[in-house]
C-alpha atoms as a PDB file:
ATOM      1  CA  MET A   1     110.810 103.164  86.041  1.00  0.00           C
ATOM      2  CA  THR A   2     109.874  99.460  85.930  1.00  0.00           C
ATOM      3  CA  MET A   3     106.817  98.230  87.774  1.00  0.00           C
ATOM      4  CA  THR A   4     107.367  95.229  90.037  1.00  0.00           C
ATOM      5  CA  PRO A   5     103.995  93.512  90.452  1.00  0.00           C
ATOM      6  CA  ILE A   6     103.076  92.557  94.008  1.00  0.00           C
ATOM      7  CA  LYS A   7     100.456  89.893  94.636  1.00  0.00           C
ATOM      8  CA  THR A   8      97.478  91.372  96.467  1.00  0.00           C
ATOM      9  CA  ALA A   9      97.627  88.394  98.851  1.00  0.00           C
ATOM     10  CA  ASN A  10     100.613  90.135 100.454  1.00  0.00           C
ATOM     11  CA  PHE A  11      98.370  92.972 101.552  1.00  0.00           C
ATOM     12  CA  PRO A  12      96.153  92.626 104.646  1.00  0.00           C
ATOM     13  CA  VAL A  13      93.740  95.282 103.353  1.00  0.00           C
ATOM     14  CA  ALA A  14      93.059  97.062 100.064  1.00  0.00           C
ATOM     15  CA  GLY A  15      92.371 100.542  98.805  1.00  0.00           C
ATOM     16  CA  ALA A  16      92.458 103.832 100.717  1.00  0.00           C
ATOM     17  CA  GLY A  17      92.178 104.121 104.491  1.00  0.00           C
ATOM     18  CA  LEU A  18      91.812 106.674 107.268  1.00  0.00           C
ATOM     19  CA  GLY A  19      93.170 106.798 110.805  1.00  0.00           C
ATOM     20  CA  LEU A  20      90.204 106.760 113.207  1.00  0.00           C
ATOM     21  CA  ARG A  21      90.482 109.450 115.906  1.00  0.00           C
ATOM     22  CA  ARG A  22      88.232 110.254 118.850  1.00  0.00           C
ATOM     23  CA  ASP A  23      87.746 113.735 117.386  1.00  0.00           C
ATOM     24  CA  MET A  24      85.630 112.039 114.713  1.00  0.00           C
ATOM     25  CA  MET A  25      83.161 110.592 117.194  1.00  0.00           C
ATOM     26  CA  ALA A  26      80.503 113.223 116.535  1.00  0.00           C
ATOM     27  CA  GLN A  27      80.646 112.531 112.794  1.00  0.00           C
ATOM     28  CA  SER A  28      79.580 109.494 110.799  1.00  0.00           C
ATOM     29  CA  ILE A  29      81.787 107.801 108.225  1.00  0.00           C
ATOM     30  CA  ASP A  30      79.624 106.166 105.588  1.00  0.00           C
ATOM     31  CA  ASP A  31      80.282 102.715 104.182  1.00  0.00           C
ATOM     32  CA  GLY A  32      82.306 103.105 101.006  1.00  0.00           C
ATOM     33  CA  ALA A  33      83.896 106.401 102.057  1.00  0.00           C
ATOM     34  CA  VAL A  34      87.017 104.542 103.197  1.00  0.00           C
ATOM     35  CA  ASP A  35      88.225 101.010 102.540  1.00  0.00           C
ATOM     36  CA  PHE A  36      89.929 100.377 105.880  1.00  0.00           C
ATOM     37  CA  MET A  37      90.812 102.105 109.157  1.00  0.00           C
ATOM     38  CA  GLU A  38      93.691 102.242 111.613  1.00  0.00           C
ATOM     39  CA  VAL A  39      93.965 102.916 115.339  1.00  0.00           C
ATOM     40  CA  ALA A  40      96.771 103.030 117.880  1.00  0.00           C
ATOM     41  CA  PRO A  41      96.050 100.110 120.256  1.00  0.00           C
ATOM     42  CA  GLU A  42      97.501 101.942 123.284  1.00  0.00           C
ATOM     43  CA  ASN A  43      94.731 104.534 122.935  1.00  0.00           C
ATOM     44  CA  TRP A  44      92.004 101.891 123.105  1.00  0.00           C
ATOM     45  CA  ILE A  45      93.180  98.965 125.227  1.00  0.00           C
ATOM     46  CA  ARG A  46      90.724  98.441 128.098  1.00  0.00           C
ATOM     47  CA  VAL A  47      88.589 101.372 126.968  1.00  0.00           C
ATOM     48  CA  GLY A  48      84.934 100.565 127.568  1.00  0.00           C
ATOM     49  CA  GLY A  49      81.691 102.461 127.802  1.00  0.00           C
ATOM     50  CA  ARG A  50      80.547 104.711 124.996  1.00  0.00           C
ATOM     51  CA  LEU A  51      84.014 104.963 123.438  1.00  0.00           C
ATOM     52  CA  GLY A  52      84.536 101.220 123.505  1.00  0.00           C
ATOM     53  CA  ARG A  53      81.158 100.586 121.881  1.00  0.00           C
ATOM     54  CA  TRP A  54      81.922 103.194 119.228  1.00  0.00           C
ATOM     55  CA  LEU A  55      85.168 101.444 118.282  1.00  0.00           C
ATOM     56  CA  ASP A  56      83.424  98.057 118.277  1.00  0.00           C
ATOM     57  CA  GLN A  57      80.848  99.392 115.824  1.00  0.00           C
ATOM     58  CA  TYR A  58      83.512 100.629 113.447  1.00  0.00           C
ATOM     59  CA  SER A  59      85.674  97.508 113.667  1.00  0.00           C
ATOM     60  CA  GLU A  60      82.580  95.458 112.776  1.00  0.00           C
ATOM     61  CA  ARG A  61      81.934  97.628 109.694  1.00  0.00           C
ATOM     62  CA  PHE A  62      85.452  98.181 108.330  1.00  0.00           C
ATOM     63  CA  PRO A  63      88.687  96.172 108.036  1.00  0.00           C
ATOM     64  CA  PHE A  64      91.167  97.454 110.643  1.00  0.00           C
ATOM     65  CA  VAL A  65      94.928  97.639 111.029  1.00  0.00           C
ATOM     66  CA  CYS A  66      96.681  99.008 114.108  1.00  0.00           C
ATOM     67  CA  HIS A  67      99.783 101.159 114.456  1.00  0.00           C
ATOM     68  CA  GLY A  68     101.531 101.067 117.817  1.00  0.00           C
ATOM     69  CA  LEU A  69     103.015 104.023 119.665  1.00  0.00           C
ATOM     70  CA  SER A  70     104.978 102.647 122.603  1.00  0.00           C
ATOM     71  CA  LEU A  71     106.591  99.299 121.795  1.00  0.00           C
ATOM     72  CA  SER A  72     109.901 101.228 121.782  1.00  0.00           C
ATOM     73  CA  ILE A  73     111.652  98.530 119.793  1.00  0.00           C
ATOM     74  CA  GLY A  74     115.065 100.220 119.914  1.00  0.00           C
ATOM     75  CA  SER A  75     115.038 101.112 123.612  1.00  0.00           C
ATOM     76  CA  PRO A  76     117.824  99.976 125.976  1.00  0.00           C
ATOM     77  CA  ALA A  77     115.053  99.136 128.457  1.00  0.00           C
ATOM     78  CA  PRO A  78     113.478  95.651 128.459  1.00  0.00           C
ATOM     79  CA  LEU A  79     110.523  95.035 126.184  1.00  0.00           C
ATOM     80  CA  ASP A  80     107.130  95.606 127.804  1.00  0.00           C
ATOM     81  CA  MET A  81     105.778  92.100 127.289  1.00  0.00           C
ATOM     82  CA  ALA A  82     102.599  92.887 129.240  1.00  0.00           C
ATOM     83  CA  LEU A  83     101.845  95.515 126.593  1.00  0.00           C
ATOM     84  CA  VAL A  84     102.576  93.001 123.837  1.00  0.00           C
ATOM     85  CA  ARG A  85     100.088  90.563 125.386  1.00  0.00           C
ATOM     86  CA  ASP A  86      97.487  93.328 125.641  1.00  0.00           C
ATOM     87  CA  ILE A  87      98.043  94.108 121.968  1.00  0.00           C
ATOM     88  CA  ARG A  88      97.642  90.427 121.105  1.00  0.00           C
ATOM     89  CA  GLU A  89      94.225  90.459 122.802  1.00  0.00           C
ATOM     90  CA  PHE A  90      93.291  93.741 121.087  1.00  0.00           C
ATOM     91  CA  ILE A  91      94.191  92.214 117.707  1.00  0.00           C
ATOM     92  CA  ARG A  92      91.999  89.201 118.445  1.00  0.00           C
ATOM     93  CA  HIS A  93      89.018  91.192 119.722  1.00  0.00           C
ATOM     94  CA  HIS A  94      88.913  93.643 116.811  1.00  0.00           C
ATOM     95  CA  ARG A  95      90.050  91.208 114.085  1.00  0.00           C
ATOM     96  CA  ILE A  96      93.039  93.424 113.268  1.00  0.00           C
ATOM     97  CA  ARG A  97      94.535  92.609 109.857  1.00  0.00           C
ATOM     98  CA  CYS A  98      98.068  93.930 110.537  1.00  0.00           C
ATOM     99  CA  TYR A  99     100.051  95.324 113.479  1.00  0.00           C
ATOM    100  CA  SER A 100     102.773  97.857 112.789  1.00  0.00           C
ATOM    101  CA  GLU A 101     105.187  99.893 114.887  1.00  0.00           C
ATOM    102  CA  HIS A 102     107.927 102.502 114.521  1.00  0.00           C
ATOM    103  CA  LEU A 103     111.536 101.593 113.822  1.00  0.00           C
ATOM    104  CA  SER A 104     112.664 103.886 116.660  1.00  0.00           C
ATOM    105  CA  TYR A 105     112.347 104.085 120.432  1.00  0.00           C
ATOM    106  CA  CYS A 106     110.487 106.253 122.902  1.00  0.00           C
ATOM    107  CA  SER A 107     111.394 105.012 126.374  1.00  0.00           C
ATOM    108  CA  ASP A 108     114.196 104.219 128.811  1.00  0.00           C
ATOM    109  CA  GLY A 109     112.780 103.642 132.260  1.00  0.00           C
ATOM    110  CA  GLY A 110     109.861 105.905 131.332  1.00  0.00           C
ATOM    111  CA  HIS A 111     108.104 107.069 128.196  1.00  0.00           C
ATOM    112  CA  LEU A 112     109.611 110.083 126.483  1.00  0.00           C
ATOM    113  CA  TYR A 113     106.611 110.848 124.232  1.00  0.00           C
ATOM    114  CA  ASP A 114     108.784 111.291 121.183  1.00  0.00           C
ATOM    115  CA  LEU A 115     110.339 109.019 118.571  1.00  0.00           C
ATOM    116  CA  LEU A 116     114.115 108.882 118.942  1.00  0.00           C
ATOM    117  CA  PRO A 117     116.530 107.613 116.262  1.00  0.00           C
ATOM    118  CA  ILE A 118     118.176 104.233 116.622  1.00  0.00           C
ATOM    119  CA  PRO A 119     121.899 104.431 115.741  1.00  0.00           C
ATOM    120  CA  PHE A 120     122.521 103.108 112.235  1.00  0.00           C
ATOM    121  CA  THR A 121     125.063 100.478 113.327  1.00  0.00           C
ATOM    122  CA  ALA A 122     125.477  96.734 112.912  1.00  0.00           C
ATOM    123  CA  GLU A 123     125.166  96.271 116.665  1.00  0.00           C
ATOM    124  CA  ALA A 124     121.812  98.067 116.632  1.00  0.00           C
ATOM    125  CA  VAL A 125     120.626  95.923 113.721  1.00  0.00           C
ATOM    126  CA  HIS A 126     121.221  92.715 115.707  1.00  0.00           C
ATOM    127  CA  TYR A 127     119.702  94.170 118.879  1.00  0.00           C
ATOM    128  CA  VAL A 128     116.553  95.492 117.252  1.00  0.00           C
ATOM    129  CA  ALA A 129     116.031  92.442 115.039  1.00  0.00           C
ATOM    130  CA  GLY A 130     116.188  90.169 118.081  1.00  0.00           C
ATOM    131  CA  ARG A 131     113.542  92.239 119.864  1.00  0.00           C
ATOM    132  CA  ILE A 132     111.284  92.213 116.806  1.00  0.00           C
ATOM    133  CA  ARG A 133     111.561  88.431 116.572  1.00  0.00           C
ATOM    134  CA  ARG A 134     110.606  88.110 120.242  1.00  0.00           C
ATOM    135  CA  VAL A 135     107.524  90.297 119.754  1.00  0.00           C
ATOM    136  CA  GLN A 136     106.505  88.291 116.687  1.00  0.00           C
ATOM    137  CA  GLU A 137     106.834  85.060 118.642  1.00  0.00           C
ATOM    138  CA  GLU A 138     104.670  86.424 121.480  1.00  0.00           C
ATOM    139  CA  LEU A 139     102.021  87.711 119.086  1.00  0.00           C
ATOM    140  CA  GLY A 140     102.111  84.611 116.908  1.00  0.00           C
ATOM    141  CA  GLN A 141     102.289  86.746 113.760  1.00  0.00           C
ATOM    142  CA  ARG A 142     104.556  88.978 111.716  1.00  0.00           C
ATOM    143  CA  ILE A 143     104.664  92.700 112.386  1.00  0.00           C
ATOM    144  CA  ALA A 144     105.465  95.606 110.080  1.00  0.00           C
ATOM    145  CA  MET A 145     108.066  98.214 111.031  1.00  0.00           C
ATOM    146  CA  GLU A 146     107.692 101.776 109.783  1.00  0.00           C
ATOM    147  CA  ASN A 147     110.507 103.846 108.302  1.00  0.00           C
ATOM    148  CA  VAL A 148     110.494 106.878 110.596  1.00  0.00           C
ATOM    149  CA  SER A 149     111.460 110.534 110.352  1.00  0.00           C
ATOM    150  CA  TYR A 150     114.631 111.492 112.241  1.00  0.00           C
ATOM    151  CA  TYR A 151     116.578 114.694 112.730  1.00  0.00           C
ATOM    152  CA  ALA A 152     119.975 113.391 113.853  1.00  0.00           C
ATOM    153  CA  ALA A 153     121.954 110.195 113.220  1.00  0.00           C
ATOM    154  CA  PRO A 154     124.223 109.598 116.223  1.00  0.00           C
ATOM    155  CA  GLY A 155     126.997 107.046 115.787  1.00  0.00           C
ATOM    156  CA  GLN A 156     126.091 106.407 112.156  1.00  0.00           C
ATOM    157  CA  GLU A 157     128.000 103.529 110.481  1.00  0.00           C
ATOM    158  CA  MET A 158     125.617 102.821 107.599  1.00  0.00           C
ATOM    159  CA  SER A 159     122.943 104.649 105.658  1.00  0.00           C
ATOM    160  CA  GLU A 160     119.323 104.799 106.762  1.00  0.00           C
ATOM    161  CA  LEU A 161     118.359 102.577 103.822  1.00  0.00           C
ATOM    162  CA  GLU A 162     121.037  99.995 104.640  1.00  0.00           C
ATOM    163  CA  PHE A 163     119.916  99.972 108.270  1.00  0.00           C
ATOM    164  CA  ILE A 164     116.232  99.467 107.445  1.00  0.00           C
ATOM    165  CA  ASN A 165     116.950  96.686 104.964  1.00  0.00           C
ATOM    166  CA  ALA A 166     119.285  94.918 107.391  1.00  0.00           C
ATOM    167  CA  VAL A 167     116.742  95.008 110.235  1.00  0.00           C
ATOM    168  CA  LEU A 168     113.892  93.752 108.042  1.00  0.00           C
ATOM    169  CA  ALA A 169     116.027  90.899 106.703  1.00  0.00           C
ATOM    170  CA  GLU A 170     117.464  89.766 110.040  1.00  0.00           C
ATOM    171  CA  ALA A 171     114.143  90.026 111.899  1.00  0.00           C
ATOM    172  CA  ASP A 172     112.227  88.593 108.918  1.00  0.00           C
ATOM    173  CA  CYS A 173     109.471  91.129 109.463  1.00  0.00           C
ATOM    174  CA  ASP A 174     107.422  93.366 107.178  1.00  0.00           C
ATOM    175  CA  LEU A 175     107.526  97.042 106.230  1.00  0.00           C
ATOM    176  CA  LEU A 176     105.012  99.817 106.782  1.00  0.00           C
ATOM    177  CA  LEU A 177     105.999 102.297 104.082  1.00  0.00           C
ATOM    178  CA  ASP A 178     105.633 105.900 105.241  1.00  0.00           C
ATOM    179  CA  VAL A 179     105.870 108.040 102.111  1.00  0.00           C
ATOM    180  CA  ASN A 180     105.864 111.390 103.908  1.00  0.00           C
ATOM    181  CA  ASN A 181     108.747 110.264 106.124  1.00  0.00           C
ATOM    182  CA  ILE A 182     110.814 109.486 103.038  1.00  0.00           C
ATOM    183  CA  TYR A 183     110.142 112.982 101.698  1.00  0.00           C
ATOM    184  CA  VAL A 184     110.908 114.669 105.036  1.00  0.00           C
ATOM    185  CA  ASN A 185     114.142 112.718 105.527  1.00  0.00           C
ATOM    186  CA  ALA A 186     115.206 113.264 101.926  1.00  0.00           C
ATOM    187  CA  VAL A 187     114.965 117.033 102.409  1.00  0.00           C
ATOM    188  CA  ASN A 188     116.497 117.081 105.892  1.00  0.00           C
ATOM    189  CA  HIS A 189     119.380 114.748 105.075  1.00  0.00           C
ATOM    190  CA  ALA A 190     119.851 115.672 101.410  1.00  0.00           C
ATOM    191  CA  TYR A 191     119.259 112.363  99.682  1.00  0.00           C
ATOM    192  CA  ASP A 192     117.187 111.337  96.644  1.00  0.00           C
ATOM    193  CA  ALA A 193     113.717 110.230  97.761  1.00  0.00           C
ATOM    194  CA  LEU A 194     113.046 108.156  94.643  1.00  0.00           C
ATOM    195  CA  GLU A 195     116.364 106.322  94.878  1.00  0.00           C
ATOM    196  CA  PHE A 196     115.576 105.559  98.524  1.00  0.00           C
ATOM    197  CA  LEU A 197     112.146 104.259  97.533  1.00  0.00           C
ATOM    198  CA  ARG A 198     113.666 102.049  94.844  1.00  0.00           C
ATOM    199  CA  GLY A 199     116.042 100.534  97.393  1.00  0.00           C
ATOM    200  CA  LEU A 200     113.343  99.213  99.740  1.00  0.00           C
ATOM    201  CA  PRO A 201     112.251  95.543  99.689  1.00  0.00           C
ATOM    202  CA  GLY A 202     108.881  95.846  97.956  1.00  0.00           C
ATOM    203  CA  GLU A 203     107.935  92.274  98.759  1.00  0.00           C
ATOM    204  CA  ARG A 204     107.855  93.154 102.474  1.00  0.00           C
ATOM    205  CA  ILE A 205     105.488  96.146 102.162  1.00  0.00           C
ATOM    206  CA  ARG A 206     102.162  95.542 103.894  1.00  0.00           C
ATOM    207  CA  TYR A 207     100.580  98.962 103.553  1.00  0.00           C
ATOM    208  CA  ALA A 208     101.560 102.629 103.384  1.00  0.00           C
ATOM    209  CA  HIS A 209     101.060 105.888 105.284  1.00  0.00           C
ATOM    210  CA  ILE A 210     100.749 109.355 103.814  1.00  0.00           C
ATOM    211  CA  ALA A 211     100.497 112.559 105.825  1.00  0.00           C
ATOM    212  CA  GLY A 212     101.282 116.249 106.009  1.00  0.00           C
ATOM    213  CA  HIS A 213     104.213 117.944 107.719  1.00  0.00           C
ATOM    214  CA  TYR A 214     105.442 121.356 108.882  1.00  0.00           C
ATOM    215  CA  ASP A 215     107.920 123.478 106.919  1.00  0.00           C
ATOM    216  CA  GLU A 216     110.331 124.862 109.484  1.00  0.00           C
ATOM    217  CA  ALA A 217     112.724 126.014 106.740  1.00  0.00           C
ATOM    218  CA  PRO A 218     113.486 125.144 103.110  1.00  0.00           C
ATOM    219  CA  ASP A 219     115.926 122.485 104.312  1.00  0.00           C
ATOM    220  CA  LEU A 220     114.068 121.431 107.483  1.00  0.00           C
ATOM    221  CA  LYS A 221     110.731 119.624 107.444  1.00  0.00           C
ATOM    222  CA  VAL A 222     109.054 118.362 110.628  1.00  0.00           C
ATOM    223  CA  ASP A 223     106.820 115.286 110.505  1.00  0.00           C
ATOM    224  CA  THR A 224     103.654 116.452 112.318  1.00  0.00           C
ATOM    225  CA  HIS A 225     100.616 114.779 110.714  1.00  0.00           C
ATOM    226  CA  GLY A 226      98.981 118.148 111.292  1.00  0.00           C
ATOM    227  CA  ALA A 227      98.503 119.488 107.758  1.00  0.00           C
ATOM    228  CA  ALA A 228      97.248 118.500 104.335  1.00  0.00           C
ATOM    229  CA  VAL A 229      99.450 116.321 102.121  1.00  0.00           C
ATOM    230  CA  ILE A 230     101.519 118.443  99.719  1.00  0.00           C
ATOM    231  CA  ALA A 231     102.034 117.910  95.984  1.00  0.00           C
ATOM    232  CA  PRO A 232     105.589 116.435  96.113  1.00  0.00           C
ATOM    233  CA  VAL A 233     104.421 113.798  98.609  1.00  0.00           C
ATOM    234  CA  TRP A 234     101.460 112.880  96.396  1.00  0.00           C
ATOM    235  CA  GLN A 235     103.911 112.546  93.509  1.00  0.00           C
ATOM    236  CA  LEU A 236     106.190 110.304  95.572  1.00  0.00           C
ATOM    237  CA  LEU A 237     103.190 108.128  96.460  1.00  0.00           C
ATOM    238  CA  GLU A 238     102.402 107.716  92.768  1.00  0.00           C
ATOM    239  CA  GLN A 239     106.024 106.751  92.165  1.00  0.00           C
ATOM    240  CA  ALA A 240     105.716 104.133  94.929  1.00  0.00           C
ATOM    241  CA  TYR A 241     102.686 102.686  93.156  1.00  0.00           C
ATOM    242  CA  ALA A 242     104.581 102.688  89.854  1.00  0.00           C
ATOM    243  CA  LEU A 243     107.339 100.662  91.493  1.00  0.00           C
ATOM    244  CA  TYR A 244     105.323  98.292  93.660  1.00  0.00           C
ATOM    245  CA  GLY A 245     101.697  98.445  92.534  1.00  0.00           C
ATOM    246  CA  PRO A 246      98.765 100.234  94.267  1.00  0.00           C
ATOM    247  CA  ILE A 247      99.783  99.576  97.869  1.00  0.00           C
ATOM    248  CA  PRO A 248      96.922  99.992 100.391  1.00  0.00           C
ATOM    249  CA  THR A 249      97.478 103.507 101.724  1.00  0.00           C
ATOM    250  CA  LEU A 250      96.197 105.237 104.843  1.00  0.00           C
ATOM    251  CA  LEU A 251      95.855 108.962 105.483  1.00  0.00           C
ATOM    252  CA  GLU A 252      97.213 110.005 108.900  1.00  0.00           C
ATOM    253  CA  ARG A 253      96.005 113.174 110.611  1.00  0.00           C
ATOM    254  CA  ASP A 254      96.744 113.532 114.330  1.00  0.00           C
ATOM    255  CA  PHE A 255      96.035 117.180 115.119  1.00  0.00           C
ATOM    256  CA  ASN A 256      94.586 120.282 113.448  1.00  0.00           C
ATOM    257  CA  ILE A 257      91.997 117.756 112.335  1.00  0.00           C
ATOM    258  CA  PRO A 258      89.721 119.413 109.744  1.00  0.00           C
ATOM    259  CA  PRO A 259      86.048 118.615 109.080  1.00  0.00           C
ATOM    260  CA  LEU A 260      85.528 115.052 107.926  1.00  0.00           C
ATOM    261  CA  PRO A 261      84.753 115.978 104.291  1.00  0.00           C
ATOM    262  CA  GLU A 262      88.269 117.444 103.940  1.00  0.00           C
ATOM    263  CA  LEU A 263      89.838 114.217 105.200  1.00  0.00           C
ATOM    264  CA  LEU A 264      87.648 112.110 102.951  1.00  0.00           C
ATOM    265  CA  ALA A 265      88.656 114.260  99.974  1.00  0.00           C
ATOM    266  CA  GLU A 266      92.302 113.279 100.621  1.00  0.00           C
ATOM    267  CA  VAL A 267      91.270 109.639 100.996  1.00  0.00           C
ATOM    268  CA  ALA A 268      89.522 109.947  97.638  1.00  0.00           C
ATOM    269  CA  GLN A 269      92.726 111.396  96.184  1.00  0.00           C
ATOM    270  CA  ILE A 270      94.610 108.273  97.321  1.00  0.00           C
ATOM    271  CA  ARG A 271      91.972 106.118  95.650  1.00  0.00           C
ATOM    272  CA  GLY A 272      92.159 108.199  92.471  1.00  0.00           C
ATOM    273  CA  ILE A 273      95.918 107.680  92.178  1.00  0.00           C
ATOM    274  CA  GLN A 274      95.507 103.945  92.790  1.00  0.00           C
ATOM    275  CA  THR A 275      92.879 103.745  90.060  1.00  0.00           C
ATOM    276  CA  ARG A 276      95.010 105.702  87.607  1.00  0.00           C
ATOM    277  CA  VAL A 277      97.999 103.409  88.192  1.00  0.00           C
ATOM    278  CA  GLN A 278      95.845 100.331  87.665  1.00  0.00           C
ATOM    279  CA  GLN A 279      94.320 101.719  84.465  1.00  0.00           C
ATOM    280  CA  GLU A 280      97.516 103.154  82.967  1.00  0.00           C
ATOM    281  CA  PRO A 281     100.399 101.029  84.303  1.00  0.00           C
ATOM    282  CA  THR A 282     102.567 101.589  81.237  1.00  0.00           C
ATOM    283  CA  ARG A 283     102.402 105.375  81.413  1.00  0.00           C
ATOM    284  CA  VAL A 284     102.991 105.522  85.147  1.00  0.00           C
ATOM    285  CA  GLY A 285     105.627 102.798  85.051  1.00  0.00           C
ATOM    286  CA  ALA A 286     107.602 104.810  82.527  1.00  0.00           C
ATOM    287  CA  ALA A 287     107.591 107.984  84.599  1.00  0.00           C
ATOM    288  CA  GLY A 288     110.505 109.334  86.600  1.00  0.00           C
END
């Protein structure tokens, strides 16, 4: 495997991060325990009082990125431009370093509270890319789209990888690399996770996600963010670093949230892999 160096200037943050959740409010995250944090803006827009002050305190102490939940970029319904403007204000207020969203959709006249697959077609590429460009124009900045988990591919005309690359190129946007989603999709749709990883445009990666999932069956994994990261996903993350350098990586945990020390131990594991890749690039670069 050949390492492709990426200039750190491409990254809005550095190191190992943690998704900040309200469940953590009773606990204190020390300076140095994490390098950056992430929140979903929809969960915090116009939130004041004690919760609002708590977020303000953390966004003053740590670099922040935000990961949207309801932009619904592939929806047949019109874009919610009022939401986009609210997100623009949220980015300004909290000095957000990067805004990312899912390459999927979750609404059509109402929110469905699930991420649905966009058909892998040329028509969908043009449609989605146009909507991404419009959001970028309204925000006045680039956004990063996340490769998502999916369980069906209706109307498929191209591969998932071809679809992602085509959207990123036509929209001229960035990529949020979700390593667990690659693993889940590789199992569910029987493709090679490393070959998929190699095929992504490394120069567009802004940061990465890593998370746990649920094993429904040997050939069916469900992306839940409700469990610890497993060994094959850690290995795939190290392979991503070998290809593209130590990408800033954030641990996601959305439910079954354990005590903070357990989460911070996984954050430390991210940092340990990053350090190892930086110290031994030849050994890691030759792996796989």
